[in-house]
Tab-separated table of C-alpha atoms in Angstrom:
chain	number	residue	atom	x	y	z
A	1	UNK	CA	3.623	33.047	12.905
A	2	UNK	CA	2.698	33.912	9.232
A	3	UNK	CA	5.876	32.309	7.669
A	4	UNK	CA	5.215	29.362	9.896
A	5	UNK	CA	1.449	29.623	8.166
A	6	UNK	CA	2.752	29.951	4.952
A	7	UNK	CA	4.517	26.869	5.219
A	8	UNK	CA	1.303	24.900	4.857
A	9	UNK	CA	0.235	24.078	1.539
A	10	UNK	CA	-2.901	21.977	0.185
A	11	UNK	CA	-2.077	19.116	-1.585
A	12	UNK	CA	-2.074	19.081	-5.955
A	13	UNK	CA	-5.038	17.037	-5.836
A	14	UNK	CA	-7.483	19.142	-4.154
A	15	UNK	CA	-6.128	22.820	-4.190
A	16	UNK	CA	-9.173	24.487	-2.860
A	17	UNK	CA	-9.113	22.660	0.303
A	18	UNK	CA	-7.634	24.579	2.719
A	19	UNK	CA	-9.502	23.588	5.821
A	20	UNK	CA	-10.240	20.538	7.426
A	21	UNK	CA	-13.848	19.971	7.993
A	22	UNK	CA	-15.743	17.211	10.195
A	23	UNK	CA	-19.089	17.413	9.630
A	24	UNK	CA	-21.870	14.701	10.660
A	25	UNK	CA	-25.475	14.148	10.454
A	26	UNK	CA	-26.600	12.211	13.623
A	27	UNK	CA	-29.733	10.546	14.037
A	28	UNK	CA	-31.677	11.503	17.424
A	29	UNK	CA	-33.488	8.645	17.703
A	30	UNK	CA	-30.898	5.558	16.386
A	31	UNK	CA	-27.702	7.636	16.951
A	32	UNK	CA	-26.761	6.493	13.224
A	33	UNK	CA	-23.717	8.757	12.313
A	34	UNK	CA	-23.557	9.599	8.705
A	35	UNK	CA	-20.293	11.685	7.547
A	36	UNK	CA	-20.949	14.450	4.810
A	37	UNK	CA	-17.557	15.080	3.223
A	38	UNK	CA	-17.178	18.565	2.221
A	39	UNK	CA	-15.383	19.417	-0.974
A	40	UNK	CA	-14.620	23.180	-2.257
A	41	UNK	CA	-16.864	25.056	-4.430
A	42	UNK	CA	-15.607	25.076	-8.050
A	43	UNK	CA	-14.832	28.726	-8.082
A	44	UNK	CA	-11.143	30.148	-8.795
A	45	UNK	CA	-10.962	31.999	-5.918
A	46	UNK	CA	-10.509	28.986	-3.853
A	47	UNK	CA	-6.937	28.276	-4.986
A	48	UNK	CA	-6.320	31.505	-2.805
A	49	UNK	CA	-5.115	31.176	1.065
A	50	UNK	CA	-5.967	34.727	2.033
A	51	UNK	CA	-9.939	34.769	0.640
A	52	UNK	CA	-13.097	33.122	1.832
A	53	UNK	CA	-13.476	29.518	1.355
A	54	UNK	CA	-16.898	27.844	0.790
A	55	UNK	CA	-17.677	24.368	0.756
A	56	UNK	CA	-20.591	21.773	0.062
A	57	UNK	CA	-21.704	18.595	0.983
A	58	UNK	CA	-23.805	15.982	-0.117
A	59	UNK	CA	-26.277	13.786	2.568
A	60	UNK	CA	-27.811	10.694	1.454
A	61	UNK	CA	-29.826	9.028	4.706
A	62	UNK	CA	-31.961	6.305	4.303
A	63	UNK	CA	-33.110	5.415	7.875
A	64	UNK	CA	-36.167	7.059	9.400
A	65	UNK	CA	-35.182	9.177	12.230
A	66	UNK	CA	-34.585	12.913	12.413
A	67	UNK	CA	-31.115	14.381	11.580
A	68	UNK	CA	-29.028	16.983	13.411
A	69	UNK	CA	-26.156	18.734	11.969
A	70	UNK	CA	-23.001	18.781	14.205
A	71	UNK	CA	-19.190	19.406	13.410
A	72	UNK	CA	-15.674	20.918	13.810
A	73	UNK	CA	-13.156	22.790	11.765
A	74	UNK	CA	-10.125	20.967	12.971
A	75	UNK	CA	-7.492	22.891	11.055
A	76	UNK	CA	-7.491	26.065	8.974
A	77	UNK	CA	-4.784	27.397	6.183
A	78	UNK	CA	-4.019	23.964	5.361
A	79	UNK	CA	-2.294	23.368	8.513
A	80	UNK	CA	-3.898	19.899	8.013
A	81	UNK	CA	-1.291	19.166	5.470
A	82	UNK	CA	1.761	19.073	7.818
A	83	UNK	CA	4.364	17.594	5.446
A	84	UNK	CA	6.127	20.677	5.322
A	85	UNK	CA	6.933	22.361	8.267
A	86	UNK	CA	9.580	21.276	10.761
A	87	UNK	CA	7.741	20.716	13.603
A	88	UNK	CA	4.083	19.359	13.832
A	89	UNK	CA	1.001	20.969	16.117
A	90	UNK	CA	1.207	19.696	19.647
A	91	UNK	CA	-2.490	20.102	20.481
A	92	UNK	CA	-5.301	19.485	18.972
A	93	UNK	CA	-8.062	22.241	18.948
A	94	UNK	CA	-10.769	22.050	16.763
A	95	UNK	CA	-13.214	24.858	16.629
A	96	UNK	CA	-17.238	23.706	16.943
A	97	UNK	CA	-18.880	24.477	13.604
A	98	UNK	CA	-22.272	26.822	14.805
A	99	UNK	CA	-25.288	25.416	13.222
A	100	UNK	CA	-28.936	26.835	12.919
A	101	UNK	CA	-30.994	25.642	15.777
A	102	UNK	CA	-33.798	24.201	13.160
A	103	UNK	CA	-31.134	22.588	10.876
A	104	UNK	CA	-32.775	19.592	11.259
A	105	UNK	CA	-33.437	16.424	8.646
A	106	UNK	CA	-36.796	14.134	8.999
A	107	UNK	CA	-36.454	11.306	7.007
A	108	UNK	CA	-38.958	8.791	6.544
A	109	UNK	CA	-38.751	5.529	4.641
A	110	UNK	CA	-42.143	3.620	3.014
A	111	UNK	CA	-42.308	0.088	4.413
A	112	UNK	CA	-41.912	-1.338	0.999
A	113	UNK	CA	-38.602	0.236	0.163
A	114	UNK	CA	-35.741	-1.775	0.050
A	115	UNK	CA	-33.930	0.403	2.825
A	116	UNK	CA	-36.543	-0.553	5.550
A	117	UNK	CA	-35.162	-2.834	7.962
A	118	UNK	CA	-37.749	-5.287	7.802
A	119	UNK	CA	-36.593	-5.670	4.213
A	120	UNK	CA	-32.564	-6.202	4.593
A	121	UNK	CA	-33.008	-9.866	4.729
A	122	UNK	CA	-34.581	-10.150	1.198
A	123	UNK	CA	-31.534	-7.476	0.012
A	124	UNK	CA	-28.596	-9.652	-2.026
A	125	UNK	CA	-25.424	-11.073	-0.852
A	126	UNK	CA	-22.771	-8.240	-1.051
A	127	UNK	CA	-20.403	-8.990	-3.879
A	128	UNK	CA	-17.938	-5.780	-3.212
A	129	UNK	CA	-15.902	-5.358	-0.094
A	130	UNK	CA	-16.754	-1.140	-0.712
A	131	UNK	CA	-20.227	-0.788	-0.213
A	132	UNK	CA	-21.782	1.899	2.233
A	133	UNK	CA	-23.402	1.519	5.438
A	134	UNK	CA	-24.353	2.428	9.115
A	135	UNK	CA	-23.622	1.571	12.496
A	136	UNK	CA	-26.800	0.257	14.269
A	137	UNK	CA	-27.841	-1.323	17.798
A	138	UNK	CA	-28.770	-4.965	17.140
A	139	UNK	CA	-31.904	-4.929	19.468
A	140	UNK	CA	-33.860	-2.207	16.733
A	141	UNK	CA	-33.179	-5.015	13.938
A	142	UNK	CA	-36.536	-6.646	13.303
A	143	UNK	CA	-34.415	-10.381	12.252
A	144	UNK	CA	-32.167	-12.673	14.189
A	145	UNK	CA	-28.857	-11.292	15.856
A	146	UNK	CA	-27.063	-14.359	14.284
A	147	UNK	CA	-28.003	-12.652	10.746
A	148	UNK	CA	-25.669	-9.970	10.867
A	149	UNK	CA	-21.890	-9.853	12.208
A	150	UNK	CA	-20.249	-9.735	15.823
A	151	UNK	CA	-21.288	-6.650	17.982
A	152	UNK	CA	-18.484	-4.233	17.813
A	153	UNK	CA	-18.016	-0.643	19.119
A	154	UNK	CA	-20.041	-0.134	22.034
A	155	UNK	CA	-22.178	-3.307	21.025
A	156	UNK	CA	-23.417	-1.791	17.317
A	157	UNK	CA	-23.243	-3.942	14.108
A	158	UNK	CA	-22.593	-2.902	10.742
A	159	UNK	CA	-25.279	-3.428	7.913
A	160	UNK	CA	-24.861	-2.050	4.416
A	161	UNK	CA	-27.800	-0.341	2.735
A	162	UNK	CA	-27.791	-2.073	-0.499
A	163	UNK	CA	-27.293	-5.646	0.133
A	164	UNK	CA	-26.909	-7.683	3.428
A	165	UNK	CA	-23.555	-9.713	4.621
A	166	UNK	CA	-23.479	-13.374	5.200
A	167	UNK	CA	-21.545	-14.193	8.849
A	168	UNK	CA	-18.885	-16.838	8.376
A	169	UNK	CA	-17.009	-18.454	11.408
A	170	UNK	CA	-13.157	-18.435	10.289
A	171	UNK	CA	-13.207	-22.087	9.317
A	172	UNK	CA	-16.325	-22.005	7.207
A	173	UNK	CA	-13.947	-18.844	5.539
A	174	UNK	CA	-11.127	-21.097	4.946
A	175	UNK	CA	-13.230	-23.781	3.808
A	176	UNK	CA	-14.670	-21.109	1.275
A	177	UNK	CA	-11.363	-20.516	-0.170
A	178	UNK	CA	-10.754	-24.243	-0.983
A	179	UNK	CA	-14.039	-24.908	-2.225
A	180	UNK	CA	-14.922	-22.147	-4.524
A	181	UNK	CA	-11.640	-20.610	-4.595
A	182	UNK	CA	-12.273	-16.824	-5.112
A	183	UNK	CA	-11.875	-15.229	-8.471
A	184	UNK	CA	-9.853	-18.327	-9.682
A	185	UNK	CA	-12.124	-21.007	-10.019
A	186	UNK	CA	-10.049	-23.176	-12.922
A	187	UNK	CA	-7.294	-23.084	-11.264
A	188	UNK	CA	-5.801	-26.210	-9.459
A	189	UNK	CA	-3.428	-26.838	-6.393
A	190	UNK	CA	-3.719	-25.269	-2.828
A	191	UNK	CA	-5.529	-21.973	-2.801
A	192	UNK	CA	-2.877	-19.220	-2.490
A	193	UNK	CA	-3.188	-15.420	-1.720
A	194	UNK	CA	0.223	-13.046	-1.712
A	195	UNK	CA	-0.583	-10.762	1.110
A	196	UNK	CA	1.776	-7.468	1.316
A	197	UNK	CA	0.841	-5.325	4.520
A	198	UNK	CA	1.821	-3.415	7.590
A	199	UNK	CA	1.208	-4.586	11.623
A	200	UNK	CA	-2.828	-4.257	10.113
A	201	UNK	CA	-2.692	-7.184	8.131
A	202	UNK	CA	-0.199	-9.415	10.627
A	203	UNK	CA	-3.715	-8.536	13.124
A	204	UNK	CA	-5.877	-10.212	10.724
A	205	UNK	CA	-3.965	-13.108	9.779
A	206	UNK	CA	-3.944	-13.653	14.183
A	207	UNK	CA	-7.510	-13.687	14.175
A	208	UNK	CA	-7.226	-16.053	10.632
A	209	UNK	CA	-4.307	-18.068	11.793
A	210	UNK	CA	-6.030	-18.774	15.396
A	211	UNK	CA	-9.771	-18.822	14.373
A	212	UNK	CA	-11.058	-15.961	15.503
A	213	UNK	CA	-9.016	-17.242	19.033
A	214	UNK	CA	-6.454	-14.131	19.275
A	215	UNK	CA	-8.099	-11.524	21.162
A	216	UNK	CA	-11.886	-13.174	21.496
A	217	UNK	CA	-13.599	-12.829	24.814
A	218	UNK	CA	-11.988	-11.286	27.622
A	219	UNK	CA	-8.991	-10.482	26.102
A	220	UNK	CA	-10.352	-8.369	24.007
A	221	UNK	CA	-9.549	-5.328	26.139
A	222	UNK	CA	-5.747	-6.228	26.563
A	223	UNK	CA	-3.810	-3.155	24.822
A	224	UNK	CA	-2.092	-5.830	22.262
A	225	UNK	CA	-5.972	-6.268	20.952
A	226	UNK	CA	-6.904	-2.577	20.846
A	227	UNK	CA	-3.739	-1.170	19.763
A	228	UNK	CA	-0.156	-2.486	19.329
A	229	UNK	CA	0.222	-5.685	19.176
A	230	UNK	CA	4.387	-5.349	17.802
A	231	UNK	CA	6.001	-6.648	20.887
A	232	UNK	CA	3.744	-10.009	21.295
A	233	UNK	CA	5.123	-13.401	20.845
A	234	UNK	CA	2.579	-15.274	19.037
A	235	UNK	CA	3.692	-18.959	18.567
A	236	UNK	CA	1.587	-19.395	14.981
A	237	UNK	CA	3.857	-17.188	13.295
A	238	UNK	CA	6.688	-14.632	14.306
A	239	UNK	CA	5.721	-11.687	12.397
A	240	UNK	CA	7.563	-8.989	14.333
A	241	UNK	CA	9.428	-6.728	12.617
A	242	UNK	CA	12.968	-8.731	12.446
A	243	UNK	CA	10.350	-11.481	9.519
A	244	UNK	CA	9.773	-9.637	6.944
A	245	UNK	CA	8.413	-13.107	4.821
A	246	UNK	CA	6.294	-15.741	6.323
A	247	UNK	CA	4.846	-18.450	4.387
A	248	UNK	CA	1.876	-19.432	6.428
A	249	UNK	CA	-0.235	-23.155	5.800
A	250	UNK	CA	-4.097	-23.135	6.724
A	251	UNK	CA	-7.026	-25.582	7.169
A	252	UNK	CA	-10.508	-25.285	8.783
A	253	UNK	CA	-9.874	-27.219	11.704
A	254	UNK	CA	-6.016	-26.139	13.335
A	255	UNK	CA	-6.145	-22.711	11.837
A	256	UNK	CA	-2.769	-21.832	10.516
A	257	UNK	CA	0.895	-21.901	11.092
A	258	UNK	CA	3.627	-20.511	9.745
A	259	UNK	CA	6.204	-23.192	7.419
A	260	UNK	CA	8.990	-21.087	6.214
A	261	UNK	CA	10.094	-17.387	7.821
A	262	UNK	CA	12.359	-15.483	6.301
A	263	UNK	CA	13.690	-18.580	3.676
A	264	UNK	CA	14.202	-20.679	6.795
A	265	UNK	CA	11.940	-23.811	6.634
A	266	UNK	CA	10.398	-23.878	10.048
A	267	UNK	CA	9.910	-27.595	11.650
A	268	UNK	CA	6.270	-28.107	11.537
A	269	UNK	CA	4.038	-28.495	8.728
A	270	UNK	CA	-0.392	-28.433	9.379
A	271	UNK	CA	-2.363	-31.855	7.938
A	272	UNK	CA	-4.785	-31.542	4.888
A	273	UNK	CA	-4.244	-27.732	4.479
A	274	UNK	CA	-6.807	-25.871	2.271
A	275	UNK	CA	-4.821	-22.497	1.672
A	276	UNK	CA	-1.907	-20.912	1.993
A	277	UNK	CA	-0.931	-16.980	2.573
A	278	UNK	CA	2.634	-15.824	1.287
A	279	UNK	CA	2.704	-12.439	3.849
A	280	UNK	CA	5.213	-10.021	3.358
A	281	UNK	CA	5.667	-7.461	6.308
A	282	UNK	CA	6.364	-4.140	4.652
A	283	UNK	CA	6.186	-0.582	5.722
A	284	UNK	CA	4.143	0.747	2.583
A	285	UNK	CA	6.243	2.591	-0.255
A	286	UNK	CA	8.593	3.838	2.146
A	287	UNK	CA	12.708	4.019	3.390
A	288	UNK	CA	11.417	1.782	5.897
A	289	UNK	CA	11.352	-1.112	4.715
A	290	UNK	CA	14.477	-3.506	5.323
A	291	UNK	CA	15.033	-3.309	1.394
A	292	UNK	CA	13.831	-1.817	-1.621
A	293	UNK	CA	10.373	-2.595	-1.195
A	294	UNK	CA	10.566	-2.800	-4.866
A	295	UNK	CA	12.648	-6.115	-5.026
A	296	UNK	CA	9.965	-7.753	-3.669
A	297	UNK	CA	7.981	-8.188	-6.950
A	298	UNK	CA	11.457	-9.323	-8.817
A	299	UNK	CA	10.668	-12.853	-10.168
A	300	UNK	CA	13.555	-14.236	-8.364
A	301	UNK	CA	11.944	-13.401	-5.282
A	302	UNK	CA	8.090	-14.373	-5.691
A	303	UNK	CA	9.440	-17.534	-7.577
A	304	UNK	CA	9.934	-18.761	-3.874
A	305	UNK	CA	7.100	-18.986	-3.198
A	306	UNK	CA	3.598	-20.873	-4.689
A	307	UNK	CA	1.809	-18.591	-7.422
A	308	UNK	CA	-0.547	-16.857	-6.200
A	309	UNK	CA	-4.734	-16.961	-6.914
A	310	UNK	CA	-5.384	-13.330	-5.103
A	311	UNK	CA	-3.210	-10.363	-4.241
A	312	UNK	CA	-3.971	-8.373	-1.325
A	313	UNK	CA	-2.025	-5.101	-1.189
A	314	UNK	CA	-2.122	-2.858	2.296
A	315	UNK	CA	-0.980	0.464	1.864
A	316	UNK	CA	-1.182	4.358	2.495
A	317	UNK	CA	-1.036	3.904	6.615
A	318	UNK	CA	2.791	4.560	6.362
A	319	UNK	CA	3.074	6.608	3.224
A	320	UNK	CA	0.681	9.054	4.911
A	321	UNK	CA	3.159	9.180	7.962
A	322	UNK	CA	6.322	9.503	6.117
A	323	UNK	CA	6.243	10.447	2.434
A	324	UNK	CA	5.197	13.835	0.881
A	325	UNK	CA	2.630	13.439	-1.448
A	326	UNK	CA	3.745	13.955	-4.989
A	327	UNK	CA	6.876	11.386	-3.885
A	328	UNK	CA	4.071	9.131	-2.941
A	329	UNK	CA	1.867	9.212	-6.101
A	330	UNK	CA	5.793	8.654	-7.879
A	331	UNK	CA	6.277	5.508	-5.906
A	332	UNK	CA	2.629	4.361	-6.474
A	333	UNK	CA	2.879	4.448	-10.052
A	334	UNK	CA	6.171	1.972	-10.234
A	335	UNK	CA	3.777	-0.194	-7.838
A	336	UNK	CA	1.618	0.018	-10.653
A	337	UNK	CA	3.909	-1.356	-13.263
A	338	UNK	CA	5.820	-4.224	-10.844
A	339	UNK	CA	2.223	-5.354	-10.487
A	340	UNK	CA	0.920	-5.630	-13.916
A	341	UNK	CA	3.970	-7.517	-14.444
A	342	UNK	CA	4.284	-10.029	-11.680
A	343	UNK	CA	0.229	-10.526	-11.541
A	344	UNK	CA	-1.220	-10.130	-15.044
A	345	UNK	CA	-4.142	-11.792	-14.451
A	346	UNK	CA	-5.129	-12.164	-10.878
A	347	UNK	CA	-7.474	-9.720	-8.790
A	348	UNK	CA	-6.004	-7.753	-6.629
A	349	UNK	CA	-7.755	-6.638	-3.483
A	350	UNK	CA	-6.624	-3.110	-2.165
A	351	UNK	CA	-6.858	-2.244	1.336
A	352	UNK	CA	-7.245	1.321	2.001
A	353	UNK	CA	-5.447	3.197	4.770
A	354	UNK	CA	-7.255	3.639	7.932
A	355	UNK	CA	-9.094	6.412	9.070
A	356	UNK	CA	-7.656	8.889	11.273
A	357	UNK	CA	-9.620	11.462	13.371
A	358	UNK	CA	-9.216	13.782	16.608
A	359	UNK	CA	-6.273	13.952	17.535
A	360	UNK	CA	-2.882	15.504	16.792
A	361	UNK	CA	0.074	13.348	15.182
A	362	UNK	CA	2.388	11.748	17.598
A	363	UNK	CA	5.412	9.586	17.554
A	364	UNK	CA	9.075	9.320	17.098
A	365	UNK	CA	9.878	9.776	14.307
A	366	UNK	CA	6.361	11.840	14.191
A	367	UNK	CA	3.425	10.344	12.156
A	368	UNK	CA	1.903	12.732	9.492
A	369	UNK	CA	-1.431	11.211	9.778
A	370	UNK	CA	-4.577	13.059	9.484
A	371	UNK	CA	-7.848	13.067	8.539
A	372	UNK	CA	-7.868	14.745	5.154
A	373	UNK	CA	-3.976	13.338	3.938
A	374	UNK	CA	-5.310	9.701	4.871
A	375	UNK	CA	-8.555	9.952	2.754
A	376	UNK	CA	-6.271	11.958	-0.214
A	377	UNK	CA	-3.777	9.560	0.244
A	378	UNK	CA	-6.228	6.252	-0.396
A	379	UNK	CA	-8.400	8.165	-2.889
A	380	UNK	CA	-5.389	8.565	-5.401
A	381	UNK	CA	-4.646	5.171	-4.820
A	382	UNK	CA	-7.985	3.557	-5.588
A	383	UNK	CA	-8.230	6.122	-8.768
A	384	UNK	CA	-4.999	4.563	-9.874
A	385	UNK	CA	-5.783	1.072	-9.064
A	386	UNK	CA	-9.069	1.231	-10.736
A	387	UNK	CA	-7.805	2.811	-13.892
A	388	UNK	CA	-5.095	-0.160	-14.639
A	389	UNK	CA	-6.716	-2.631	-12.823
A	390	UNK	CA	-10.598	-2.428	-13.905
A	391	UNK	CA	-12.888	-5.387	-12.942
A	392	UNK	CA	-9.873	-7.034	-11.625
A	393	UNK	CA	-9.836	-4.576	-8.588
A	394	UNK	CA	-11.784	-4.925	-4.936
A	395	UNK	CA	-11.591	-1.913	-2.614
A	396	UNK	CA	-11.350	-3.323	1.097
A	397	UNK	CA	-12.545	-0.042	2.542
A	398	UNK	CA	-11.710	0.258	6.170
A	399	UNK	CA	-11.910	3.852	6.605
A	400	UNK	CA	-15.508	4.124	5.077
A	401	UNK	CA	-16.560	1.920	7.980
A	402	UNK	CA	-14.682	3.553	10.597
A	403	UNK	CA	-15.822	6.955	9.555
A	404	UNK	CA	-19.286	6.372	10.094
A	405	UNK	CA	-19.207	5.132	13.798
A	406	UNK	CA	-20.410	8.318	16.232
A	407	UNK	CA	-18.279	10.720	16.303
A	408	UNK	CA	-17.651	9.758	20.709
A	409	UNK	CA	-16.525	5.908	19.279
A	410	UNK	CA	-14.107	7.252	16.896
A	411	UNK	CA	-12.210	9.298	19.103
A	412	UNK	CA	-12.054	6.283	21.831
A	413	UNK	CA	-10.290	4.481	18.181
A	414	UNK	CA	-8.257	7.286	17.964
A	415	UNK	CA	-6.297	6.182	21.782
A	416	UNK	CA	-4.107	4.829	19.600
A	417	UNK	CA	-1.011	6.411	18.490
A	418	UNK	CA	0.067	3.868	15.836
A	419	UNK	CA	-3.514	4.005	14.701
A	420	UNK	CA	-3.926	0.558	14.241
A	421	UNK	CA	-7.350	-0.872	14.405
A	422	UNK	CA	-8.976	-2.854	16.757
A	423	UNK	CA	-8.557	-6.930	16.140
A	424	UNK	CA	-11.511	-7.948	14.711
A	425	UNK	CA	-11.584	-5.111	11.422
């Protein structure tokens, strides 16, 4: 058992964190979850395995309620970091984390600050697809429910603290792009975005393609809408794993359709189309991919398709799964360069991997995901991107949003064992 221990090993980036920590502050009153990451104390000491470990956390809460303290140690001796061993852990067993029975937090918040809720509505319009929030129920919200976005998770919506989201049905989105088209407002010609993800992003362009049809209502609950989705025929677009490139037509009234799939021009073409989305289907940076994933940004491949106004780039899901870290951070920097030099002047909009809680890794072959190596995993990535990319860059963060739903939702997210999320995110 203590080779097997000795095995594990944190990861370069964070050396002192040997144990994986959930903790959460949860509101009594509004059941508002608030994670409190924990990062090791800056002592030397805590690049040792066999010593004690301390670690800290910062709480910022800015809804009025009272605050109780409640968490797990889900893995000690960095057996969170299974990229090393043979053979992963086969049960999940997280230890409760005792707290002191007064550890509570009272917040209050004065009427005239910005973070009471009769105020959101006179917050700004977000600008940045990053900004930090809370899950609330709809019927505390002093406004109208057609103010904020669909009911989601056990009916809750999500607000941010320091500005307030607009809610756009999918064709006023579509219409968006051809009117003020994002980020590239000289330019001329259809609005284009190149769009390289995994199953994630062939979810969202369903709900895109069919205006918010795909999985609405009912259907909702189907297991294609709450989990996998890979073996559904969808007649917009193929998007299984045998198309790996889709060129895909859109306008605010038929939604979108697929024109050419894999270099074969399909026969049907959409009337009046505002947009278009060139979506390659890719497994992240890894041997999974049908290719190189790397040929994809060679200019005799892109020049098949329209130039693009906005980049969206998915990854980290399958990196996390199948690539050690330090091979990852390798194949992230040549990313790096075969971007700068295919897109030297559009924005780039980086998706971060999703959040992954509760459960062990499962699979065949078995999925390395967990908690700690996904946030690692997108944190390097978003350092990186930022550092080359600068003002061009937009963090899509779909983890941050996922992590702060109570802790009961997330495990009920975590049924999934290709941890895909649900279709409207």
């Amino acid at each position: 058992e203590k080779e097997m221990v000795e095995l594990f090993q944190t990861i370069p980036s964070e050396p002192g964190l040997w144990d994986s920590i959930t903790l959460d502050a949860v509101g009594q009153s509004s059941g508002i979850s608030i994670p409190v990451q924990m990062q090791a104390v800056a002592h030397a000491n805590m690049a040792r395995r066999n010593t004690v470990h301390v670690y800290e956390g910062e709480l910022q809460a800015y809804d009025a309620d009272v605050f109780a303290i409640s968490g797990v140690v889900e893995y000690r001796d960095a057996a969170w970091n299974y990229e090393q061993p043979a053979s992963l852990p086969d049960e999940y067993q997280p230890e409760r984390i005792s707290v002191l029975r007064d550890a509570q937090i009272r917040v209050s918040v004065p009427r005239a600050s910005s973070f009471h809720p009769e105020n959101h509505m006179r917050l700004p319009v977000c600008q940045r697809t990053d900004e930090p929030g809370r899950w609330v129920q709809p019927a505390t919200l002093p406004f109208a429910a057609e103010a904020h976005g669909q009911p989601l998770y056990g009916g809750k919506v999500w607000l941010p603290y320091r500005c307030r989201l607009r809610s756009y049905t999918y064709s006023a989105f579509l219409q968006c792009l051809d009117d003020y088209r994002p980020f590239s407002p000289e330019t001329t010609g259809k609005y284009t975005v190149h769009w390289f993800g995994d199953t994630n992003s062939r979810r969202a362009l369903k709900k895109i393609t069919s205006l918010g049809q795909w999985c609405s209502g009912i259907m909702a609950s189907r297991p294609q809408c709450l989990c996998d989705d890979s073996g559904e025929a969808f007649p917009r677009f193929t998007g299984q794993n045998t198309v790996r490139d889709t060129l895909l037509e859109l306008n605010d009234e038929d939604g979108g359709w697929s024109v050419r799939e894999n270099g074969m021009v399909k026969n049907r073409g959409i009337q009046n189309s505002l947009a278009q989305v060139y979506y390659h289907r890719w497994e992240g940076l890894t041997q999974y991919n049908s290719g190189r994933w790397q040929d994809v940004f060679k200019p005799s491949a892109l020049g098949l398709y329209p130039q693009a106004n906005l980049v969206v780039i998915s990854i980290g899901n399958m990196d996390v799964s199948f690539t050690q870290f330090l091979e990852y951070t390798r194949q992230l920097n040549e990313l790096v360069v075969l971007l700068q030099s295919a897109y030297d002047e559009q924005h780039i909009v980086l998706r971060m991997p999703q959040y992954f809680c509760c459960r062990a890794p499962s699979g065949n072959p078995p999925r390395r995901m967990q908690k700690d190596r996904n946030r690692l995993y997108g944190d390097y990535a978003r350092r990186l991107f930022e550092l080359h990319f600068g003002s061009r860059l937009h963090v899509w963060d779909v983890s941050g949003i996922a992590e702060t739903l109570p802790l009961e939702q997330r495990r009920d997210v975590a049924g999934c064992a290709v941890n895909t999320v649900p279709s409207e995110i």
